[in-house]
mmCIF file of C-alpha atoms in Angstrom:
data_model
loop_
_atom_site.group_PDB
_atom_site.id
_atom_site.type_symbol
_atom_site.label_atom_id
_atom_site.label_comp_id
_atom_site.label_asym_id
_atom_site.label_seq_id
_atom_site.Cartn_x
_atom_site.Cartn_y
_atom_site.Cartn_z
ATOM 1 C CA MET A 744 -10.518 22.317 -3.262
ATOM 2 C CA PRO A 745 -11.637 21.592 -6.833
ATOM 3 C CA ILE A 746 -14.963 19.908 -7.501
ATOM 4 C CA GLU A 747 -15.127 19.337 -11.246
ATOM 5 C CA LEU A 748 -17.515 17.638 -13.615
ATOM 6 C CA ALA A 749 -15.050 15.435 -15.478
ATOM 7 C CA SER A 750 -14.505 15.903 -19.179
ATOM 8 C CA VAL A 751 -14.931 12.822 -21.374
ATOM 9 C CA ARG A 752 -12.577 11.546 -24.070
ATOM 10 C CA ALA A 753 -13.779 8.893 -26.531
ATOM 11 C CA MET A 754 -11.330 6.163 -27.543
ATOM 12 C CA TYR A 755 -12.100 4.396 -30.800
ATOM 13 C CA LYS A 756 -11.508 0.639 -30.813
ATOM 14 C CA PRO A 757 -12.192 -2.178 -33.308
ATOM 15 C CA TRP A 758 -14.150 -4.011 -30.607
ATOM 16 C CA GLY A 759 -16.240 -0.950 -29.624
ATOM 17 C CA VAL A 760 -19.919 -0.071 -30.175
ATOM 18 C CA SER A 761 -21.921 2.512 -32.100
ATOM 19 C CA ASP A 762 -24.626 3.227 -29.476
ATOM 20 C CA LEU A 763 -23.470 4.306 -25.997
ATOM 21 C CA GLN A 764 -26.895 5.216 -24.583
ATOM 22 C CA PRO A 765 -27.763 5.847 -21.797
ATOM 23 C CA TRP A 766 -24.159 6.369 -20.726
ATOM 24 C CA SER A 767 -23.196 8.895 -23.378
ATOM 25 C CA SER A 768 -24.658 10.753 -26.340
ATOM 26 C CA ILE A 769 -21.420 10.314 -28.308
ATOM 27 C CA ASP A 770 -22.158 8.747 -31.711
ATOM 28 C CA GLY A 771 -19.999 5.760 -32.573
ATOM 29 C CA THR A 772 -21.661 5.059 -35.927
ATOM 30 C CA GLY A 773 -18.656 6.146 -37.980
ATOM 31 C CA ASP A 774 -15.943 4.828 -35.685
ATOM 32 C CA ALA A 775 -16.824 2.375 -32.957
ATOM 33 C CA VAL A 776 -16.238 3.729 -29.437
ATOM 34 C CA GLY A 777 -14.654 1.236 -27.061
ATOM 35 C CA GLU A 778 -13.721 3.419 -24.114
ATOM 36 C CA LEU A 779 -14.734 6.688 -22.476
ATOM 37 C CA TRP A 780 -11.960 8.217 -20.370
ATOM 38 C CA PHE A 781 -12.894 10.640 -17.596
ATOM 39 C CA GLU A 782 -10.345 13.449 -17.265
ATOM 40 C CA ARG A 783 -9.791 16.489 -15.077
ATOM 41 C CA ALA A 784 -11.664 19.479 -16.524
ATOM 42 C CA ASP A 785 -8.623 21.658 -15.796
ATOM 43 C CA ASN A 786 -5.947 20.700 -18.343
ATOM 44 C CA ASN A 787 -3.283 22.428 -16.243
ATOM 45 C CA ALA A 788 -4.145 20.525 -13.063
ATOM 46 C CA PRO A 789 -1.779 17.893 -11.605
ATOM 47 C CA ILE A 790 -2.139 14.464 -13.200
ATOM 48 C CA PRO A 791 -4.359 12.230 -11.041
ATOM 49 C CA ALA A 792 -3.113 8.932 -9.651
ATOM 50 C CA LEU A 793 -6.155 7.034 -10.957
ATOM 51 C CA LEU A 794 -7.880 6.704 -14.307
ATOM 52 C CA LEU A 795 -11.619 6.066 -14.557
ATOM 53 C CA LYS A 796 -13.153 4.614 -17.736
ATOM 54 C CA LEU A 797 -16.300 3.123 -19.192
ATOM 55 C CA LEU A 798 -15.767 0.227 -21.616
ATOM 56 C CA PHE A 799 -18.211 -1.059 -24.254
ATOM 57 C CA THR A 800 -17.507 -4.332 -26.085
ATOM 58 C CA SER A 801 -19.082 -5.726 -29.256
ATOM 59 C CA ALA A 802 -16.250 -8.213 -29.851
ATOM 60 C CA PRO A 803 -13.548 -9.823 -27.687
ATOM 61 C CA LEU A 804 -10.622 -7.643 -26.615
ATOM 62 C CA SER A 805 -7.071 -8.885 -26.910
ATOM 63 C CA ILE A 806 -5.675 -11.255 -24.307
ATOM 64 C CA GLN A 807 -3.257 -8.982 -22.469
ATOM 65 C CA VAL A 808 -1.241 -8.238 -19.366
ATOM 66 C CA HIS A 809 0.049 -5.104 -17.600
ATOM 67 C CA PRO A 810 3.366 -4.578 -15.774
ATOM 68 C CA ASP A 811 3.700 -3.984 -12.049
ATOM 69 C CA ASP A 812 5.359 -0.890 -10.596
ATOM 70 C CA THR A 813 8.844 -2.438 -10.476
ATOM 71 C CA PHE A 814 8.886 -3.557 -14.114
ATOM 72 C CA ALA A 815 7.279 -0.334 -15.341
ATOM 73 C CA ARG A 816 9.807 1.863 -13.535
ATOM 74 C CA ALA A 817 12.667 -0.212 -14.908
ATOM 75 C CA MET A 818 11.301 0.716 -18.363
ATOM 76 C CA GLY A 819 11.188 4.415 -17.439
ATOM 77 C CA MET A 820 7.453 4.619 -16.741
ATOM 78 C CA PRO A 821 6.124 6.169 -13.510
ATOM 79 C CA ASN A 822 4.077 3.142 -12.394
ATOM 80 C CA GLY A 823 2.477 -0.099 -13.435
ATOM 81 C CA LYS A 824 -1.179 -0.912 -13.872
ATOM 82 C CA SER A 825 -3.462 -2.780 -11.520
ATOM 83 C CA GLU A 826 -7.133 -2.370 -12.343
ATOM 84 C CA ALA A 827 -10.645 -3.383 -11.336
ATOM 85 C CA TRP A 828 -13.841 -3.918 -13.293
ATOM 86 C CA TYR A 829 -17.412 -3.274 -12.198
ATOM 87 C CA ILE A 830 -19.875 -4.944 -14.574
ATOM 88 C CA ILE A 831 -22.665 -2.506 -15.436
ATOM 89 C CA SER A 832 -24.429 -4.786 -17.911
ATOM 90 C CA ALA A 833 -23.707 -8.072 -19.653
ATOM 91 C CA GLU A 834 -25.547 -9.868 -22.422
ATOM 92 C CA PRO A 835 -26.482 -13.526 -21.815
ATOM 93 C CA GLY A 836 -23.391 -15.694 -22.216
ATOM 94 C CA ALA A 837 -20.926 -12.783 -21.873
ATOM 95 C CA GLN A 838 -17.575 -13.872 -20.497
ATOM 96 C CA ILE A 839 -14.345 -12.503 -19.121
ATOM 97 C CA GLY A 840 -10.969 -14.177 -18.793
ATOM 98 C CA VAL A 841 -8.892 -13.595 -15.643
ATOM 99 C CA GLY A 842 -5.744 -15.560 -14.864
ATOM 100 C CA LEU A 843 -4.870 -19.029 -16.160
ATOM 101 C CA ASN A 844 -6.695 -22.283 -15.540
ATOM 102 C CA ARG A 845 -3.479 -24.076 -14.568
ATOM 103 C CA ARG A 846 0.106 -23.272 -13.697
ATOM 104 C CA ILE A 847 2.509 -23.230 -16.637
ATOM 105 C CA THR A 848 6.109 -22.242 -17.296
ATOM 106 C CA PRO A 849 7.143 -19.060 -19.113
ATOM 107 C CA GLN A 850 8.317 -21.270 -21.970
ATOM 108 C CA GLU A 851 4.884 -22.881 -22.214
ATOM 109 C CA LEU A 852 3.259 -19.445 -22.165
ATOM 110 C CA ARG A 853 5.426 -18.265 -25.044
ATOM 111 C CA ALA A 854 4.574 -21.368 -27.052
ATOM 112 C CA ALA A 855 0.848 -20.939 -26.336
ATOM 113 C CA ILE A 856 0.968 -17.330 -27.531
ATOM 114 C CA THR A 857 2.727 -18.382 -30.717
ATOM 115 C CA ASN A 858 0.297 -21.168 -31.628
ATOM 116 C CA GLY A 859 -2.872 -19.461 -30.324
ATOM 117 C CA SER A 860 -3.654 -22.030 -27.633
ATOM 118 C CA ILE A 861 -3.427 -19.311 -24.972
ATOM 119 C CA VAL A 862 -7.175 -18.876 -25.520
ATOM 120 C CA ASP A 863 -7.658 -22.310 -23.940
ATOM 121 C CA LEU A 864 -5.292 -21.550 -21.041
ATOM 122 C CA VAL A 865 -7.173 -18.459 -19.864
ATOM 123 C CA GLN A 866 -9.656 -18.988 -17.030
ATOM 124 C CA TRP A 867 -12.968 -17.895 -18.603
ATOM 125 C CA ARG A 868 -16.063 -17.213 -16.524
ATOM 126 C CA PRO A 869 -19.534 -15.746 -17.123
ATOM 127 C CA VAL A 870 -20.319 -12.297 -15.748
ATOM 128 C CA ALA A 871 -23.484 -10.486 -14.736
ATOM 129 C CA LYS A 872 -24.504 -6.998 -13.685
ATOM 130 C CA GLY A 873 -22.899 -6.002 -10.384
ATOM 131 C CA ASP A 874 -19.928 -8.364 -10.571
ATOM 132 C CA VAL A 875 -16.601 -6.959 -9.349
ATOM 133 C CA ILE A 876 -13.246 -8.236 -10.622
ATOM 134 C CA PHE A 877 -9.882 -7.091 -9.293
ATOM 135 C CA ILE A 878 -6.959 -7.623 -11.695
ATOM 136 C CA PRO A 879 -3.539 -7.167 -10.115
ATOM 137 C CA ALA A 880 -0.680 -6.198 -12.403
ATOM 138 C CA GLY A 881 0.797 -9.291 -14.020
ATOM 139 C CA THR A 882 -2.573 -11.059 -14.386
ATOM 140 C CA ILE A 883 -3.350 -12.271 -17.897
ATOM 141 C CA HIS A 884 -6.886 -11.141 -18.703
ATOM 142 C CA ALA A 885 -9.412 -10.498 -21.460
ATOM 143 C CA LEU A 886 -12.914 -9.166 -22.017
ATOM 144 C CA GLY A 887 -15.541 -10.852 -24.152
ATOM 145 C CA ALA A 888 -18.285 -9.249 -26.218
ATOM 146 C CA GLY A 889 -21.549 -7.787 -24.947
ATOM 147 C CA ILE A 890 -20.271 -6.078 -21.802
ATOM 148 C CA VAL A 891 -20.476 -2.551 -20.415
ATOM 149 C CA LEU A 892 -18.225 -1.963 -17.433
ATOM 150 C CA ALA A 893 -16.550 0.689 -15.356
ATOM 151 C CA GLU A 894 -12.788 0.341 -14.990
ATOM 152 C CA ILE A 895 -10.731 1.963 -12.258
ATOM 153 C CA GLN A 896 -6.974 1.640 -12.584
ATOM 154 C CA GLN A 897 -3.590 3.037 -11.776
ATOM 155 C CA ARG A 898 -3.012 5.783 -14.292
ATOM 156 C CA SER A 899 -1.079 3.974 -16.992
ATOM 157 C CA ASP A 900 -1.867 2.977 -20.565
ATOM 158 C CA THR A 901 0.850 0.323 -20.793
ATOM 159 C CA THR A 902 -0.629 -2.862 -22.232
ATOM 160 C CA PHE A 903 1.260 -5.892 -23.501
ATOM 161 C CA ARG A 904 -0.910 -7.768 -26.013
ATOM 162 C CA LEU A 905 -0.415 -11.513 -26.086
ATOM 163 C CA PHE A 906 -3.134 -12.578 -28.548
ATOM 164 C CA ASP A 907 -5.485 -10.478 -30.694
ATOM 165 C CA TYR A 908 -7.751 -12.860 -32.626
ATOM 166 C CA GLY A 909 -6.052 -12.167 -35.944
ATOM 167 C CA ARG A 910 -6.336 -8.381 -35.824
ATOM 168 C CA ALA A 911 -3.383 -6.630 -37.444
ATOM 169 C CA ARG A 912 -2.131 -5.038 -34.235
ATOM 170 C CA GLU A 913 1.272 -5.354 -32.648
ATOM 171 C CA LEU A 914 1.871 -8.064 -30.057
ATOM 172 C CA HIS A 915 4.304 -7.631 -27.163
ATOM 173 C CA ILE A 916 5.359 -11.201 -26.497
ATOM 174 C CA ASP A 917 8.750 -10.639 -24.830
ATOM 175 C CA ASN A 918 7.510 -8.032 -22.354
ATOM 176 C CA GLY A 919 4.245 -9.890 -21.822
ATOM 177 C CA VAL A 920 5.955 -13.141 -20.910
ATOM 178 C CA ALA A 921 8.385 -11.254 -18.663
ATOM 179 C CA VAL A 922 5.635 -9.664 -16.530
ATOM 180 C CA ALA A 923 2.936 -12.351 -16.608
ATOM 181 C CA ASP A 924 1.954 -14.438 -13.601
ATOM 182 C CA VAL A 925 1.869 -17.975 -14.995
ATOM 183 C CA PHE A 926 -0.623 -19.462 -12.529
ATOM 184 C CA PRO A 927 -4.310 -19.140 -11.601
ATOM 185 C CA LEU A 928 -5.413 -15.976 -9.817
ATOM 186 C CA ARG A 929 -6.380 -16.246 -6.164
ATOM 187 C CA PRO A 930 -10.077 -15.540 -5.551
ATOM 188 C CA SER A 931 -10.906 -11.949 -4.616
ATOM 189 C CA ARG A 932 -12.651 -10.974 -1.418
ATOM 190 C CA HIS A 933 -16.389 -10.509 -1.581
ATOM 191 C CA PRO A 934 -17.743 -6.949 -1.286
ATOM 192 C CA THR A 935 -18.062 -5.796 2.331
ATOM 193 C CA ARG A 936 -20.927 -3.618 3.507
ATOM 194 C CA LEU A 937 -19.852 -0.852 5.875
ATOM 195 C CA THR A 938 -23.219 0.882 6.245
ATOM 196 C CA LEU A 939 -26.556 0.768 4.462
ATOM 197 C CA GLU A 940 -25.103 3.305 2.016
ATOM 198 C CA ARG A 941 -21.469 2.136 1.622
ATOM 199 C CA THR A 942 -20.202 -1.139 0.201
ATOM 200 C CA VAL A 943 -16.472 -1.668 -0.285
ATOM 201 C CA LEU A 944 -15.951 -3.493 -3.580
ATOM 202 C CA VAL A 945 -12.141 -3.443 -3.793
ATOM 203 C CA ALA A 946 -9.443 -2.464 -1.313
ATOM 204 C CA SER A 947 -6.033 -2.947 -2.909
ATOM 205 C CA GLN A 948 -2.509 -1.643 -2.518
ATOM 206 C CA HIS A 949 -3.201 1.220 -4.926
ATOM 207 C CA PHE A 950 -6.891 2.144 -4.666
ATOM 208 C CA VAL A 951 -10.225 1.573 -2.965
ATOM 209 C CA ILE A 952 -13.548 1.319 -4.779
ATOM 210 C CA GLU A 953 -16.894 1.672 -3.040
ATOM 211 C CA ARG A 954 -20.483 1.595 -4.198
ATOM 212 C CA LEU A 955 -22.714 4.284 -2.702
ATOM 213 C CA GLU A 956 -26.487 3.902 -2.529
ATOM 214 C CA LEU A 957 -27.924 7.166 -1.248
ATOM 215 C CA PRO A 958 -31.678 7.582 -0.685
ATOM 216 C CA GLU A 959 -33.710 10.242 -2.414
ATOM 217 C CA GLY A 960 -33.703 13.712 -0.885
ATOM 218 C CA SER A 961 -30.874 12.973 1.544
ATOM 219 C CA SER A 962 -27.961 15.314 2.313
ATOM 220 C CA TRP A 963 -24.377 14.217 2.947
ATOM 221 C CA ALA A 964 -20.856 15.459 3.436
ATOM 222 C CA LEU A 965 -18.081 13.690 1.530
ATOM 223 C CA LEU A 966 -14.837 13.898 3.526
ATOM 224 C CA ALA A 967 -12.183 13.110 0.925
ATOM 225 C CA ASP A 968 -8.565 12.787 2.041
ATOM 226 C CA SER A 969 -7.206 12.911 -1.513
ATOM 227 C CA GLU A 970 -8.401 12.768 -5.099
ATOM 228 C CA THR A 971 -11.797 11.095 -5.275
ATOM 229 C CA TRP A 972 -13.735 10.056 -8.368
ATOM 230 C CA ILE A 973 -17.522 9.615 -8.308
ATOM 231 C CA LEU A 974 -19.269 7.890 -11.238
ATOM 232 C CA ALA A 975 -23.084 7.921 -11.334
ATOM 233 C CA LEU A 976 -24.638 4.558 -12.201
ATOM 234 C CA ASP A 977 -28.235 5.590 -11.530
ATOM 235 C CA GLY A 978 -30.135 8.614 -10.235
ATOM 236 C CA HIS A 979 -28.680 12.071 -9.797
ATOM 237 C CA ALA A 980 -27.264 14.476 -7.222
ATOM 238 C CA ALA A 981 -25.532 17.818 -6.793
ATOM 239 C CA ILE A 982 -21.977 17.574 -5.469
ATOM 240 C CA GLY A 983 -20.880 21.027 -4.463
ATOM 241 C CA LEU A 984 -22.117 23.163 -7.374
ATOM 242 C CA ALA A 985 -21.700 20.355 -9.934
ATOM 243 C CA ALA A 986 -24.701 18.316 -11.105
ATOM 244 C CA LEU A 987 -24.156 14.579 -11.518
ATOM 245 C CA SER A 988 -26.349 12.135 -13.450
ATOM 246 C CA ILE A 989 -26.024 8.705 -15.029
ATOM 247 C CA GLY A 990 -22.821 8.213 -17.017
ATOM 248 C CA GLN A 991 -21.148 11.336 -15.621
ATOM 249 C CA ALA A 992 -18.219 11.556 -13.231
ATOM 250 C CA ILE A 993 -17.067 14.178 -10.757
ATOM 251 C CA PHE A 994 -13.543 14.750 -9.496
ATOM 252 C CA VAL A 995 -13.106 15.967 -5.921
ATOM 253 C CA GLY A 996 -9.613 17.140 -5.027
ATOM 254 C CA GLY A 997 -9.700 16.284 -1.327
ATOM 255 C CA ASP A 998 -11.318 17.994 1.687
ATOM 256 C CA ARG A 999 -15.098 18.315 2.152
ATOM 257 C CA ALA A 1000 -17.862 18.332 -0.457
ATOM 258 C CA SER A 1001 -21.624 18.443 0.015
ATOM 259 C CA ILE A 1002 -23.897 15.891 -1.680
ATOM 260 C CA GLU A 1003 -27.567 16.717 -2.218
ATOM 261 C CA VAL A 1004 -29.365 13.664 -3.597
ATOM 262 C CA GLY A 1005 -32.187 14.040 -6.100
ATOM 263 C CA ALA A 1006 -35.658 12.568 -6.213
ATOM 264 C CA ASN A 1007 -34.538 9.239 -7.673
ATOM 265 C CA GLY A 1008 -31.706 8.641 -5.233
ATOM 266 C CA LEU A 1009 -28.104 8.045 -6.317
ATOM 267 C CA THR A 1010 -26.163 4.874 -6.976
ATOM 268 C CA ALA A 1011 -22.515 5.635 -7.684
ATOM 269 C CA LEU A 1012 -19.025 4.207 -7.687
ATOM 270 C CA VAL A 1013 -16.439 6.072 -5.621
ATOM 271 C CA ALA A 1014 -12.710 5.482 -6.117
ATOM 272 C CA TYR A 1015 -9.715 6.983 -4.331
ATOM 273 C CA PRO A 1016 -6.000 6.140 -3.931
ATOM 274 C CA ALA A 1017 -5.584 4.357 -0.592
ATOM 275 C CA SER A 1018 -4.808 0.901 0.737
ATOM 276 C CA ALA A 1019 -7.845 0.705 3.042
ATOM 277 C CA PRO A 1020 -11.288 2.345 3.164
ATOM 278 C CA ILE A 1021 -11.559 5.822 4.662
ATOM 279 C CA GLY A 1022 -13.702 5.445 7.786
ATOM 280 C CA PRO A 1023 -15.340 8.901 7.857
ATOM 281 C CA LEU A 1024 -15.680 9.211 4.056
ATOM 282 C CA LEU A 1025 -19.424 9.821 4.154
ATOM 283 C CA HIS A 1026 -21.298 11.715 6.858
ATOM 284 C CA ARG A 1027 -25.064 12.188 6.934
ATOM 285 C CA LEU A 1028 -25.974 15.806 7.530
ATOM 286 C CA SER A 1029 -29.428 15.039 8.920
ATOM 287 C CA GLY A 1030 -30.887 12.135 10.869
ATOM 288 C CA ARG A 1031 -29.215 9.437 12.896
ATOM 289 C CA SER A 1032 -26.415 7.154 11.776
ATOM 290 C CA THR A 1033 -27.662 4.164 9.787
ATOM 291 C CA ARG A 1034 -25.344 1.720 11.560
ATOM 292 C CA PRO A 1035 -23.557 1.637 14.933
ATOM 293 C CA VAL A 1036 -20.047 3.096 14.845
ATOM 294 C CA GLN A 1037 -18.660 -0.046 16.529
ATOM 295 C CA ALA A 1038 -19.844 -2.247 13.675
ATOM 296 C CA VAL A 1039 -18.342 0.031 11.045
ATOM 297 C CA THR A 1040 -15.012 0.105 12.882
ATOM 298 C CA ALA A 1041 -14.934 -3.690 13.008
ATOM 299 C CA ASP A 1042 -15.497 -3.897 9.256
ATOM 300 C CA LEU A 1043 -12.732 -1.391 8.550
ATOM 301 C CA THR A 1044 -10.303 -3.305 10.744
ATOM 302 C CA GLU A 1045 -11.066 -6.478 8.834
ATOM 303 C CA LEU A 1046 -10.561 -4.694 5.510
ATOM 304 C CA THR A 1047 -7.033 -3.550 6.298
ATOM 305 C CA GLY A 1048 -5.827 -6.985 5.212
ATOM 306 C CA LEU A 1049 -7.351 -6.705 1.766
ATOM 307 C CA ALA A 1050 -4.368 -4.894 0.267
ATOM 308 C CA GLU A 1051 -1.993 -7.646 1.377
ATOM 309 C CA ALA A 1052 -4.379 -10.323 0.095
ATOM 310 C CA HIS A 1053 -4.497 -8.657 -3.333
ATOM 311 C CA ALA A 1054 -0.778 -7.873 -3.590
#
């Protein structure tokens, strides 16, 4: 079972930033860094099902949409792209756009892309630290300036740009209109607390995201059924023989891994491919359970409907 400190690949974007502290020491002064991709350390390892990123915005991203599995496979790609955002920080007034503010026809969408009025059709909303946004494939969406976020997604880089604020980049109007949902997005479920340490943020058809809050000096066993990504938001810990601190990610290839939490505790995002939370994901190695098993089971039963609600 591999336990790897993930390698990091910088992606340079016109809307990126020059200073990535405290999340990375990479210097974006010459070319602005918009994304950090976390990759398997072993280049010969099987390709993971999920892709974990950090995004940094100094200007608005394009208004865009991603295909679902059916459309992507019809184009010869292995899968589509549903994704979720966890807002790490947001400047005052920072906004995101998710879905449309009213139902329109595909013909109206095409016209709005052509004349630029799509900006006014997007449902914009302010964001703050800790917000969670699930974006099913087919949802028109955009990021504003002044945001740092973690993105967890199906592993695909297929993006159809619909509007790019005058930047000289290619648009993908035909494919974008073909895959876009032309109506407002249904509200997502609120995060659900399973135990004092585990909060389920997203449970979708393709992946589950949890936030872990582990107290200082505690010891745990992570019981991963499949690939599991752990991104440190605060504090530090040792997972197996790999040290994890803020802005770093660890890949666990299934089975059991030990977690030894440092003096400042650990707050982390955990993501894995599944359609419902894994009940025994986290087991405390010392001390009593922090919540009755019956209560946890009830929460997990309730969460099994999340994938259908997000489909």
